[in-house]
Short mmCIF file of C-alpha atoms in Angstrom, two decimals:
data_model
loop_
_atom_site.label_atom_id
_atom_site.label_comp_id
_atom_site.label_asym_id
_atom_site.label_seq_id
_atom_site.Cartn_x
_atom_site.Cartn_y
_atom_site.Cartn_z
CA UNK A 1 124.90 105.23 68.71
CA UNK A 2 126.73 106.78 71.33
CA UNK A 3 128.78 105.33 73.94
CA UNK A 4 130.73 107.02 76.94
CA UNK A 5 134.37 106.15 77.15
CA UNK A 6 134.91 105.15 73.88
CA UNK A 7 136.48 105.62 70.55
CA UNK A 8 134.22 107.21 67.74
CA UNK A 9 134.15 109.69 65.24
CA UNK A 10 131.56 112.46 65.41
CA UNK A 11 130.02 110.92 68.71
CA UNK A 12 129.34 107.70 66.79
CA UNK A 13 131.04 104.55 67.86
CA UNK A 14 130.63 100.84 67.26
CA UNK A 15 128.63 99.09 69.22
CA UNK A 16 130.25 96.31 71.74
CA UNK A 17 128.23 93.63 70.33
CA UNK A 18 127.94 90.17 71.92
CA UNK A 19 125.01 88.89 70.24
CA UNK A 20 123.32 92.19 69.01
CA UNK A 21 122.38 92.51 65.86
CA UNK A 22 124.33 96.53 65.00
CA UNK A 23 122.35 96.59 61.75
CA UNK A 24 119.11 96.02 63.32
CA UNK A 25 119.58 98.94 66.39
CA UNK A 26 121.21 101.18 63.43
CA UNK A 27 117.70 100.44 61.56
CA UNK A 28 115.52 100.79 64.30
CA UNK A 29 117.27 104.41 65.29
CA UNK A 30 117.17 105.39 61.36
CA UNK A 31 113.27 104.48 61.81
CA UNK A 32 112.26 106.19 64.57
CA UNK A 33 114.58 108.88 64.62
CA UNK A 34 115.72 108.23 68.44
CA UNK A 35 118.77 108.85 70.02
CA UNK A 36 121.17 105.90 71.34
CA UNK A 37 123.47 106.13 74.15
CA UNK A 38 125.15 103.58 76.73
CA UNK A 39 127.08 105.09 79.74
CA UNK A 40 127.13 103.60 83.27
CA UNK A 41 125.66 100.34 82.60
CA UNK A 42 122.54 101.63 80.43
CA UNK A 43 121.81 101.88 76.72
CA UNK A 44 119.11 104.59 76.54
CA UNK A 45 116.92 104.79 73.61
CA UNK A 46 115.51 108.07 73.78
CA UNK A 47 114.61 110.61 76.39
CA UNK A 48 113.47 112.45 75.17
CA UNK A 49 112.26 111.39 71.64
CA UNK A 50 112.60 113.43 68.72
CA UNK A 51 110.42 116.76 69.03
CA UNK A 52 109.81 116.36 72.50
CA UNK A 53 108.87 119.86 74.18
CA UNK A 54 108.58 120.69 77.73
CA UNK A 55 109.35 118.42 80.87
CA UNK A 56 109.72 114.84 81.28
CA UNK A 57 106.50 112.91 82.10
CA UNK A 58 105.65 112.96 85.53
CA UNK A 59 105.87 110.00 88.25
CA UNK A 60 104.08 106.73 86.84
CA UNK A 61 105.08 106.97 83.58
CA UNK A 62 107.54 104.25 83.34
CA UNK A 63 107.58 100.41 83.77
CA UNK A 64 109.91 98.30 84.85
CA UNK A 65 110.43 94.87 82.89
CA UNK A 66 112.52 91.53 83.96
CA UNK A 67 112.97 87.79 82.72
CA UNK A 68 114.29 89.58 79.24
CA UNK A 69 116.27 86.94 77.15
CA UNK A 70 120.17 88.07 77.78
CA UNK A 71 120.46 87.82 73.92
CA UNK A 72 117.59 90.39 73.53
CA UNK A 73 118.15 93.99 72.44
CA UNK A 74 116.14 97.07 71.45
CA UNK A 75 115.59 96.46 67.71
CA UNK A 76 112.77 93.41 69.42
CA UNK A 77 111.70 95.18 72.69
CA UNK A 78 110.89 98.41 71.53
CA UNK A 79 108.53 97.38 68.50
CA UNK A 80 106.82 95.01 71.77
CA UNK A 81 106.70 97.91 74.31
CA UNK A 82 105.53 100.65 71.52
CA UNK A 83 101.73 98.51 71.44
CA UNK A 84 101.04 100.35 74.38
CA UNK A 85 101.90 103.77 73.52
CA UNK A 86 104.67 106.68 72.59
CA UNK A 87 107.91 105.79 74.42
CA UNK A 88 109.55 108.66 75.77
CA UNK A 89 112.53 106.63 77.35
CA UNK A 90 113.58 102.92 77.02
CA UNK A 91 116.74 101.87 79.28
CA UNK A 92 117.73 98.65 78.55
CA UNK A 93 120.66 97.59 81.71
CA UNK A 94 124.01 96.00 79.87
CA UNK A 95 126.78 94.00 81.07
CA UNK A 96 130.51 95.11 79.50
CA UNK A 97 130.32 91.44 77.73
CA UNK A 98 127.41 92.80 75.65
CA UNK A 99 124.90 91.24 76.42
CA UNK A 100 122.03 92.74 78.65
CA UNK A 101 121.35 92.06 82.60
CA UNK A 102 117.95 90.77 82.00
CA UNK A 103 115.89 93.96 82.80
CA UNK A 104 114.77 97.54 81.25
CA UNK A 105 113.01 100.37 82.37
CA UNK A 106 110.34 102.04 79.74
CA UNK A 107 108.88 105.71 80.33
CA UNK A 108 106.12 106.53 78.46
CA UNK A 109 104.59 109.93 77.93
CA UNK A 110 101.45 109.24 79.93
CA UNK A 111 100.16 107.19 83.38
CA UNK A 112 97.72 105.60 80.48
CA UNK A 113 99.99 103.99 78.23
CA UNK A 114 102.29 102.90 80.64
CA UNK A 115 99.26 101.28 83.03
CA UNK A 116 97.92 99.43 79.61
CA UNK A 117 101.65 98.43 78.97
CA UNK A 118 101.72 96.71 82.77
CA UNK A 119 97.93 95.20 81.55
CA UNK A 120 99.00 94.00 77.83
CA UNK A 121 102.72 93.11 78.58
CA UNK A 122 103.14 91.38 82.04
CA UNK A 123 103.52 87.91 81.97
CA UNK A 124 103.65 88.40 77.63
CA UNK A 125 105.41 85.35 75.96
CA UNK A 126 108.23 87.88 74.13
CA UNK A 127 109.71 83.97 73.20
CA UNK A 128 109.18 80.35 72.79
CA UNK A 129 108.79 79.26 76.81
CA UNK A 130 109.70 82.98 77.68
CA UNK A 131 107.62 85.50 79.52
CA UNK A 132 108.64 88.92 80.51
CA UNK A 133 107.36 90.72 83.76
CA UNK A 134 106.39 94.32 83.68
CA UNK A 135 104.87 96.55 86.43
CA UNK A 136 105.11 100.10 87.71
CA UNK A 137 108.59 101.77 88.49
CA UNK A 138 108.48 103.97 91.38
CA UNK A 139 111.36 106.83 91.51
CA UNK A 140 111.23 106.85 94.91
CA UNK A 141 111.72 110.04 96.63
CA UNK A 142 111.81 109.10 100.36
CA UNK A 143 113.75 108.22 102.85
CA UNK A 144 113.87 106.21 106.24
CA UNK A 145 115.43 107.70 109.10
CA UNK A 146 115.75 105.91 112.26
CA UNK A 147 117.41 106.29 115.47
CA UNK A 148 115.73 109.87 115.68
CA UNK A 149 115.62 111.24 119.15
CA UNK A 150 111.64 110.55 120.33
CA UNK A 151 111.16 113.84 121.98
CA UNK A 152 111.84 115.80 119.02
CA UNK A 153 108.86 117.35 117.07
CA UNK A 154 108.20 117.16 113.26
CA UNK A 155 109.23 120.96 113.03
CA UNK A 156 112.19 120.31 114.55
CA UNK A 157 112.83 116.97 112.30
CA UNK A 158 112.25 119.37 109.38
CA UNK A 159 114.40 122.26 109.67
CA UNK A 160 117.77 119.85 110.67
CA UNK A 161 117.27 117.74 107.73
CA UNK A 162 116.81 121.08 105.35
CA UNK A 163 119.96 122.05 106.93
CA UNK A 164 121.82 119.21 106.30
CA UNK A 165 120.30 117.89 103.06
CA UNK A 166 118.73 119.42 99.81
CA UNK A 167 115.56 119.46 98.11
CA UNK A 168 113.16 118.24 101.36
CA UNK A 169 110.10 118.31 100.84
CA UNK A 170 108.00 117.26 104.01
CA UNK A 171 108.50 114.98 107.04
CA UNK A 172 106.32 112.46 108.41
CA UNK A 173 106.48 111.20 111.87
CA UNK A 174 104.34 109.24 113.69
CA UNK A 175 103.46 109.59 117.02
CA UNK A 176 104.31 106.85 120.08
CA UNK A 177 101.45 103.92 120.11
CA UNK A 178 101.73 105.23 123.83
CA UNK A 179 103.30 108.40 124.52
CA UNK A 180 101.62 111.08 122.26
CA UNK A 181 103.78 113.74 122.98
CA UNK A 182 106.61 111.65 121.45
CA UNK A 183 107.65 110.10 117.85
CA UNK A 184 108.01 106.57 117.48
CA UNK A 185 111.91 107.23 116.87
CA UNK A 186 112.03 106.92 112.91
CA UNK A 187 110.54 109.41 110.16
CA UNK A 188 110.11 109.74 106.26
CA UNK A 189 112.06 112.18 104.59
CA UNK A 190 110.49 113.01 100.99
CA UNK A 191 112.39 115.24 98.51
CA UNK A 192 111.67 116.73 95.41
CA UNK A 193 112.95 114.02 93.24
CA UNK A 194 114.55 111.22 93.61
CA UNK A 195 118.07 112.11 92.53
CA UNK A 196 117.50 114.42 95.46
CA UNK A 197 116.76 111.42 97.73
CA UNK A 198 119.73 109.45 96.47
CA UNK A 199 121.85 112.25 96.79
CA UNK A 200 120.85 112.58 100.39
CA UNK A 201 121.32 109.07 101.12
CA UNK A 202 124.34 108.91 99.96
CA UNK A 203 125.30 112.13 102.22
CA UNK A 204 123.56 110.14 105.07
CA UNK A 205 124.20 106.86 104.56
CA UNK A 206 128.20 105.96 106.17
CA UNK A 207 126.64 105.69 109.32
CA UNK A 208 128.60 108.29 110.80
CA UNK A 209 126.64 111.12 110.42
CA UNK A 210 124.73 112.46 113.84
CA UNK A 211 122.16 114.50 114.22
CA UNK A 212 121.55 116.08 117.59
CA UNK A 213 124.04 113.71 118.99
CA UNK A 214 123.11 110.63 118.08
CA UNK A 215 123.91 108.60 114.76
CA UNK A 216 121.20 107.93 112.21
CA UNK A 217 119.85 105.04 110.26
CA UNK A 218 119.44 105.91 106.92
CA UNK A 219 117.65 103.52 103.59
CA UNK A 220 115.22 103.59 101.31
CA UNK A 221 111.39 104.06 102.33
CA UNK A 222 109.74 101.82 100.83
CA UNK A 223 107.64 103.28 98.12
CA UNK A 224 103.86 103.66 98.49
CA UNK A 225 101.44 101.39 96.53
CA UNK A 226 99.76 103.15 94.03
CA UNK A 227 96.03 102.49 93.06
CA UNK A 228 94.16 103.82 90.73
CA UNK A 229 91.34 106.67 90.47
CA UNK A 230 89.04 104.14 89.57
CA UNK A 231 89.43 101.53 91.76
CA UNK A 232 89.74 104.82 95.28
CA UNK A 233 86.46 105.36 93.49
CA UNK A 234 84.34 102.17 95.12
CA UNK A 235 86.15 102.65 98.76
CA UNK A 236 83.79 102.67 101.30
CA UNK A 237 86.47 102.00 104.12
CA UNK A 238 88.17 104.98 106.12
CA UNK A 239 91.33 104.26 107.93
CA UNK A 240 91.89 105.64 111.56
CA UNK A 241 95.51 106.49 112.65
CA UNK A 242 96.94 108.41 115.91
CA UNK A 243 94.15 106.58 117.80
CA UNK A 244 95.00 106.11 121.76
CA UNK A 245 95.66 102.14 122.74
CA UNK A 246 92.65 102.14 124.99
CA UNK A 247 90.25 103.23 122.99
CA UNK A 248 87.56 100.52 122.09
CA UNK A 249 86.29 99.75 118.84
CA UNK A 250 82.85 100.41 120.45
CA UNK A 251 83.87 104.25 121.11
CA UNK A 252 84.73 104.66 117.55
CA UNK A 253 81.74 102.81 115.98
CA UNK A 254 79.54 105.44 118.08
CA UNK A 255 82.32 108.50 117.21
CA UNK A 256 81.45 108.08 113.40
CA UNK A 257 77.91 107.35 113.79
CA UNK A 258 77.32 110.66 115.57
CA UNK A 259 77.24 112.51 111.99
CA UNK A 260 74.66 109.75 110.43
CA UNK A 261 73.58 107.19 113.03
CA UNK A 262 73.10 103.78 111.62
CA UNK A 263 75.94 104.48 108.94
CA UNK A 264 78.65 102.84 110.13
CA UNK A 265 78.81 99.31 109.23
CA UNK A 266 81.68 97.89 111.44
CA UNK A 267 85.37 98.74 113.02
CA UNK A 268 88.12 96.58 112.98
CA UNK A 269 90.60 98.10 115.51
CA UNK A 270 94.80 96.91 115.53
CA UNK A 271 96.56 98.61 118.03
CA UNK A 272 96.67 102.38 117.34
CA UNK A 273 94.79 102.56 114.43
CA UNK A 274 91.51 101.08 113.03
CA UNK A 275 89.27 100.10 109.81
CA UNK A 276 85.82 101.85 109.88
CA UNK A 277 83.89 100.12 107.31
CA UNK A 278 80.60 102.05 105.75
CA UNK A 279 77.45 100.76 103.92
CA UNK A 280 77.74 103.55 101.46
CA UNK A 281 80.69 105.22 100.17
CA UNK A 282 79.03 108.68 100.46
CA UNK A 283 78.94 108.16 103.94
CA UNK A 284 82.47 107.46 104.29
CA UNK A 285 83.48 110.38 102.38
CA UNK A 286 81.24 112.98 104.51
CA UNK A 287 82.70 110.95 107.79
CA UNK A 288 86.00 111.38 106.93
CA UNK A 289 85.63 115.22 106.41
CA UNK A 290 83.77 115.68 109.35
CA UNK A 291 86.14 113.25 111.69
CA UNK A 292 89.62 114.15 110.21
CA UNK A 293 91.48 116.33 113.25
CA UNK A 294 88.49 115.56 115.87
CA UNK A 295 89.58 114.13 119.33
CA UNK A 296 88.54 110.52 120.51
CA UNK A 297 89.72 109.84 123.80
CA UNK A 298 92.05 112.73 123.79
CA UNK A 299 93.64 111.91 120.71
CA UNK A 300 93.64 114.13 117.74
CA UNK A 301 92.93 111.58 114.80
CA UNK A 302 93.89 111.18 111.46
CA UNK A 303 91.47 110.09 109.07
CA UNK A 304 91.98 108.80 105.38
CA UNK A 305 90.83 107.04 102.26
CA UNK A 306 91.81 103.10 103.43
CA UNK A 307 93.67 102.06 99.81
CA UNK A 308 92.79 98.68 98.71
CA UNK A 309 95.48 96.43 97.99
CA UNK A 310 95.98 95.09 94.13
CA UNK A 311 94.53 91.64 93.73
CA UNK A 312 97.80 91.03 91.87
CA UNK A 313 100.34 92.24 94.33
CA UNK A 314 99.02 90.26 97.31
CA UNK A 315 99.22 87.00 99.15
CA UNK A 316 96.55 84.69 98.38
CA UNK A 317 96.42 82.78 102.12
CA UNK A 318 97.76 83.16 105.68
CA UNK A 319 99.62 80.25 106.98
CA UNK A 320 96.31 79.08 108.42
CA UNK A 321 94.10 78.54 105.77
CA UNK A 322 92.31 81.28 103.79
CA UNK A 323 92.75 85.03 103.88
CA UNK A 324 90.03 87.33 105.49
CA UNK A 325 88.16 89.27 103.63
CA UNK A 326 88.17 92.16 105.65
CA UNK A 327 90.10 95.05 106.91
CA UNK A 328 93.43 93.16 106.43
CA UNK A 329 93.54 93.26 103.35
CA UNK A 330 93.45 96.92 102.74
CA UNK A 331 97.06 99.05 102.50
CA UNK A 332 97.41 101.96 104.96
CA UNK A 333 99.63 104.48 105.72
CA UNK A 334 100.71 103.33 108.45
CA UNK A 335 103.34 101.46 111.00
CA UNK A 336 103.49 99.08 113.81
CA UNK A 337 106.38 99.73 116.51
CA UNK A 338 106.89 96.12 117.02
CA UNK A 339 106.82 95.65 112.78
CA UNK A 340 109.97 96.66 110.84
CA UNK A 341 109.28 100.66 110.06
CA UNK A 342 110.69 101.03 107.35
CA UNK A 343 107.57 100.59 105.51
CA UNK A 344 105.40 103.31 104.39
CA UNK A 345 102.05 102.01 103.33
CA UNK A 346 101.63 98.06 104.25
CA UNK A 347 99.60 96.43 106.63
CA UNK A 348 101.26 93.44 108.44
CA UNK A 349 100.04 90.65 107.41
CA UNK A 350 100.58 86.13 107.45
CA UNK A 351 101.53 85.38 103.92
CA UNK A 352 101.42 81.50 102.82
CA UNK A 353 103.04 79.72 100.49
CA UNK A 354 103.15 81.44 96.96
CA UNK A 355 102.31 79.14 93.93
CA UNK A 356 102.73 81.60 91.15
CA UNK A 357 99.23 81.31 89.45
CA UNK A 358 97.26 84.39 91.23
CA UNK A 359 94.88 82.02 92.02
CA UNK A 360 92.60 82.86 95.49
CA UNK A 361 92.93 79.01 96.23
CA UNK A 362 96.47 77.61 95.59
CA UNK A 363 96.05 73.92 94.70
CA UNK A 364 97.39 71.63 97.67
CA UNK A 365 100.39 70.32 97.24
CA UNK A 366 100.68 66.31 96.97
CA UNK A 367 102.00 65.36 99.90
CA UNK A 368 101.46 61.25 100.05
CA UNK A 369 104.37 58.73 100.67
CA UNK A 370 104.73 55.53 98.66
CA UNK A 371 105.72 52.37 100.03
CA UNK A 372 109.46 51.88 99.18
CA UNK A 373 110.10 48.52 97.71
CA UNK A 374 112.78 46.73 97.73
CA UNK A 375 114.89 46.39 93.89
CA UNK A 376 113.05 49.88 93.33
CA UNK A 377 115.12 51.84 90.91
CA UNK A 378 116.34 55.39 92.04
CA UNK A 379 117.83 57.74 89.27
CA UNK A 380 120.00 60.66 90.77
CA UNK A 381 118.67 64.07 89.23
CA UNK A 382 118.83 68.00 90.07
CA UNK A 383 116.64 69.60 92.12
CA UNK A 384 116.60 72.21 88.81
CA UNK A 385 115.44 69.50 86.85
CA UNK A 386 111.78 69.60 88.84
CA UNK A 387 108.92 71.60 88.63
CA UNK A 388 108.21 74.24 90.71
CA UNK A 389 104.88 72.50 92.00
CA UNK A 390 107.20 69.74 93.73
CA UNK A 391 108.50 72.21 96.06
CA UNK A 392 106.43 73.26 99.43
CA UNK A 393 109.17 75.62 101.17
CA UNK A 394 108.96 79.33 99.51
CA UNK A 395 113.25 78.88 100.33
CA UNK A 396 113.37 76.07 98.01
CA UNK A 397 110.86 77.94 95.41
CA UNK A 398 112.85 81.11 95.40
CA UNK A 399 116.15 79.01 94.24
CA UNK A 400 114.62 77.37 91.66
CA UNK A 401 113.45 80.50 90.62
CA UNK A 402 116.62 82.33 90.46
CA UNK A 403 118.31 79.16 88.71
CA UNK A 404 115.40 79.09 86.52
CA UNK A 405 116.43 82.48 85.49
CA UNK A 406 120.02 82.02 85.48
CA UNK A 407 120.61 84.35 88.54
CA UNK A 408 122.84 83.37 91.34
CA UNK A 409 121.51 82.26 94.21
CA UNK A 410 119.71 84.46 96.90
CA UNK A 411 121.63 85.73 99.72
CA UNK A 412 120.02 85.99 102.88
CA UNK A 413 121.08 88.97 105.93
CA UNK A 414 119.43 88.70 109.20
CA UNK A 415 118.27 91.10 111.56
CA UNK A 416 116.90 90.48 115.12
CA UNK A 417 115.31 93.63 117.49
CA UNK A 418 113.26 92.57 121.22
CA UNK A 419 109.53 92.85 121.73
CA UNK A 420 108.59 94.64 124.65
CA UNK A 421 108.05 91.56 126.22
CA UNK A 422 112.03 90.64 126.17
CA UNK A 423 111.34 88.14 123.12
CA UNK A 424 113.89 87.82 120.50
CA UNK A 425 112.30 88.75 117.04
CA UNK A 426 113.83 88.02 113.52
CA UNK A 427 113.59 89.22 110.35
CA UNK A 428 115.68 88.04 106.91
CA UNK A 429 116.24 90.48 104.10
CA UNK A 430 117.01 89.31 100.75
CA UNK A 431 119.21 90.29 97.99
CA UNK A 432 118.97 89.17 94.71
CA UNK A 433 122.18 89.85 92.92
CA UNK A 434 121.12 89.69 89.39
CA UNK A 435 118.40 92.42 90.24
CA UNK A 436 120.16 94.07 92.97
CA UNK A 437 120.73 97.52 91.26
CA UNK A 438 116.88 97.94 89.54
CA UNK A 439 113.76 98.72 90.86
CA UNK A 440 114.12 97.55 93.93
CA UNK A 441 117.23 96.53 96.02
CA UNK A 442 116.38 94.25 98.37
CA UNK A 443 113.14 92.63 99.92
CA UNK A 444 112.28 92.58 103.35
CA UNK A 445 108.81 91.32 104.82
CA UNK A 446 107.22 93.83 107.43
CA UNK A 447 106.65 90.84 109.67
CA UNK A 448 108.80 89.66 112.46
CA UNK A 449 109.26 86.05 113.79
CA UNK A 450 110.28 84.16 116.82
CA UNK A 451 112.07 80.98 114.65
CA UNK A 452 114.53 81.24 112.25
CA UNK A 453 112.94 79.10 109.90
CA UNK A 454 110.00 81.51 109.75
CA UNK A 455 111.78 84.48 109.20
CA UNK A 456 113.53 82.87 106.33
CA UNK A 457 110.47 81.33 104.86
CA UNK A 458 108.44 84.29 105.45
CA UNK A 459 111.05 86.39 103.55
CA UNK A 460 110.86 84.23 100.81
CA UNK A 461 107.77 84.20 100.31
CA UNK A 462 107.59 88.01 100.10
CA UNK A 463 110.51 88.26 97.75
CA UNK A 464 108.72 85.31 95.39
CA UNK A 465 105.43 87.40 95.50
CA UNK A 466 107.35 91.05 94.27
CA UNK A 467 109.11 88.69 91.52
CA UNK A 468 106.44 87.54 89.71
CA UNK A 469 104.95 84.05 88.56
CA UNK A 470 107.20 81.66 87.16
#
C-alpha cells in the first residue's frame, strides 16, 4: 500500500494501523489485484481497477456510505459493497490515529450496480446492532451566485463568469416573480466537472471578489434530485415556470386544453409557477411539446417533466396532520424569492416531526402525565440512555442521533432576510462536524420562519431526514 508523506521502500510503506488488520488489506489487495493508496485523508482502493480502459464512469456511479464502525476497514467493506457489482473506486475517509471517520465513498462501473448497491445495502446490518447508510453521491458541478445585479441578462451572466472562471458550462437565471425583464438576483453556474466547480469556488468564495461592481455570494447549489427512467416513465404531471403572478389557474387549465379539450385534469398554481396534472401521460407529453415557449398572459413559459419526489427522501407529514397527495409533493426546478435560493430542484414544503421508520403515518407519540406521588422513587439517568421514540422535538432527536453515533454535537448558524411585507424571517443551517467534509456540508431547509424555535426545529428536521433512520 501506498501512502503520501511517508517512509517506504519501492512506494510500499507500512500501514498506520490503529485497529486494522495489515495482513488482511495486504490479502485483500494480493486478491483482487487493486491498488492501495492514502493521501489527504483517504485510503483509495482502486480507481481504476486492474485492466481498466477508457474513462472513469460517468455521474451516478458512486455511493456514498455512513454509520461505518470506526474499527472497520476495507478487507470487510469491500467483500460487502462487491454484492452489488465491479467496484471501480472505494474511498474509505481516515483519521491520522488510524482509524476511519465513519464514512466511504464507492464508484462502481455502472448507474446499475451502484442503484442496486443503494437498494441491497442501505440500512444493511454490516454488525451486531450496526447498520450502515448508503445512497447516491452527487459530484456536484454547480454553483450559487447571489448578489447578481437584476438587470443583467443570462448572456451577460455567461460571458463574465467564462472570463473569470474555467470550465462553465451554462447559466441559469430565473426571471423576477414580477419584473420579467429582470433576474431574481442569484444564478446557477454549472461547469464541466466538479473539480472545475470547486476550483471556481474557491476563486470566488473570500467574499471579495466583484463582479460589475458589486461583491458576490458564492456556495454550493444544491444538487438536483435524481429519479429514475422508470419511475419519469408514469409522470403524467407537467410543471409550469416563468408564469406571470396574475395569471389564474383557470387561464392555464383552458391554455393546455386548447390542444385536446377535456385532457387536462387539474392545475395547482403557487406563485409563478404551477402543477398541470393530466389523465393520461400521453397527453402530458404532447402538451408539453406543444406549450413549451408559448405565451400565457404575456409570458413566455417554460414547460417540463414535474419529477416526483423519492418516497424515501421525503417528509412523511406537515406540521398539521397528513401530507397532500398532490402537486406538493412533486420536485421542480424551481425557486421561490421569499424561500432560500440556493436550492435547485425542491419545492417548499411543512415537514413534521421525523420518526425514522419511512412510515406514511408516524405512530403518535405518548404524551400522557402520571399522577406524581408522594415517596415515588426518581433515578437520575442520561438523556443518551433513552430511546429515540421518547423524544418529540426533531432538536432533541438530532442530538441523540449524533451521540448515538459518537459525533459531536450539531452546531447551529442562523440567518435572517425580510419578507416584502417588512417581517423578519429565519432560517438555521446545520453543520455536522463528523460529516462536515463528505457528501454534503451542511443542511439547510428551503423554508423560512417567523420564530426561532421553528427555524431550529424545522432545520432539524431536514438534517434528520438527509441522515437516515436511526
Amino acid at each position: 500500500m501506498n501512502e503520501e508523506n511517508t517512509d517506504g521502500t519501492n512506494g510500499c510503506s507500512k500501514v498506520r494501523t490503529g485497529t486494522q488488520n495489515e495482513a488482511a488489506l495486504l490479502a485483500l489487495m494480493e486478491k483482487t489485484g487493486y491498488n492501495m493508496v492514502q493521501e489527504n485523508g483517504q485510503r483509495k482502493f482502486g480507481g481504476p481497477p486492474p485492466g481498466w480502459e477508457g474513462p472513469p464512469p460517468p455521474r451516478g456511479c458512486e455511493v456514498f456510505v455512513g454509520k461505518i464502525p470506526r474499527d472497520m476497514y476495507e478487507d470487510e467493506l469491500v467483500p460487502v459493497f462487491e454484492r452489488a457489482g465491479k467496484i471501480y473506486e472505494f474511498r474509505l475517509m481516515m483519521e491520522f490515529s488510524g482509524e476511519n471517520r465513519g464514512y466511504a465513498f464507492v464508484m462502481y462501473t455502472t448507474k446499475e450496480e451502484a442503484q442496486l448497491a443503494i437498494r441491497i445495502l442501505n440500512n444493511y446490518e454490516i454488525r451486531p446492532g450496526k447498520f450502515i447508510g448508503v445512497c447516491v453521491s452527487l459530484d456536484n458541478c454547480r454553483l450559487f451566485i447571489g448578489a447578481i445585479p437584476k438587470e443583467k441578462k443570462k448572456e451577460e451572466i455567461l460571458d463574465e463568469m467564462k472570463k473569470v472562471t474555467e470550465g462553465v458550462v451554462d447559466v441559469i437565471v430565473y426571471p423576477s416573480a414580477t419584473d420579467k425583464t429582470k433576474n431574481r438576483g442569484f444564478a446557477f453556474v454549472e461547469y464541466e466537472s466538479h473539480r472545475a466547480a470547486a476550483m471556481a469556488r474557491r476563486k470566488l468564495i473570500p467574499g471579495t471578489f466583484q463582479l460589475w461592481g458589486h461583491t458576490i455570494q458564492v456556495d454550493w447549489a444544491d444538487p438536483e434530485k435524481e429519479v429514475d427512467e422508470e419511475t419519469m416513465q408514469r409522470v403524467k404531471v407537467l410543471y409550469v415556470r416563468n408564469l406571470m403572478i396574475s395569471t389564474t389557474e383557470e387561464t392555464i387549465k383552458a391554455e393546455f386544453n386548447k390542444f385536446k379539450p377535456g385532457a387536462v385534469e387539474r392545475v395547482k398554481k403557487l406563485r409563478d409557477y404551477a402543477f398541470v396534472h393530466f389523465f393520461n401521460r400521453e397527453d402530458a407529453v404532447a402538451a408539453m411539446s406543444v406549450m413549451n415557449g408559448k405565451f400565457i398572459d404575456g409570458a413566455s413559459i417554460e414547460v417540463t417533466l414535474a419529477k416526483p419526489v423519492n418516497k424515501e427522501n421525503t417528509w412523511r407529514q406537515h406540521l398539521n396532520g397528513q401530507i397532500s397527495p398532490s402537486s406538493e409533493n412533486l420536485i421542480v426546478f424551481a425557486n421561490k424569492e421569499e424561500s432560500h435560493p440556493k436550492t435547485l430542484g425542491k419545492l417548499p414544503t411543512l415537514p413534521a416531526r421525523l420518526n425514522g421508520q419511512h412510515s406514511p403515518s408516524p405512530p403518535e407519540v405518548e404524551r400522557c402525565t402520571y399522577p406524581f406521588y408522594p415517596g415515588t422513587k426518581l433515578t437520575p439517568i442520561s438523556m443518551y440512555s433513552l430511546k429515540s421514540s421518547h423524544f418529540n422535538s426533531a432538536v432533541m432527536h438530532l442530538d441523540y442521533y449524533c451521540n448515538k453515533n459518537n459525533w459531536a454535537p450539531p452546531e447551529y448558524y442562523l440567518y435572517s432576510t425580510t419578507s416584502q411585507d417588512g417581517k423578519v424571517l429565519l432560517v438555521y443551517k446545520i453543520v455536522i462536524p463528523a460529516i462536515a467534509n463528505g457528501s454534503q456540508s451542511y443542511f439547510m431547509p428551503d423554508k423560512l420562519c417567523t420564530t426561532l424555535e421553528d427555524a431550529k426545529e424545522l432545520a432539524a428536521q431536514f438534517t434528520l431526514l438527509h441522515l437516515g433512520p436511526f
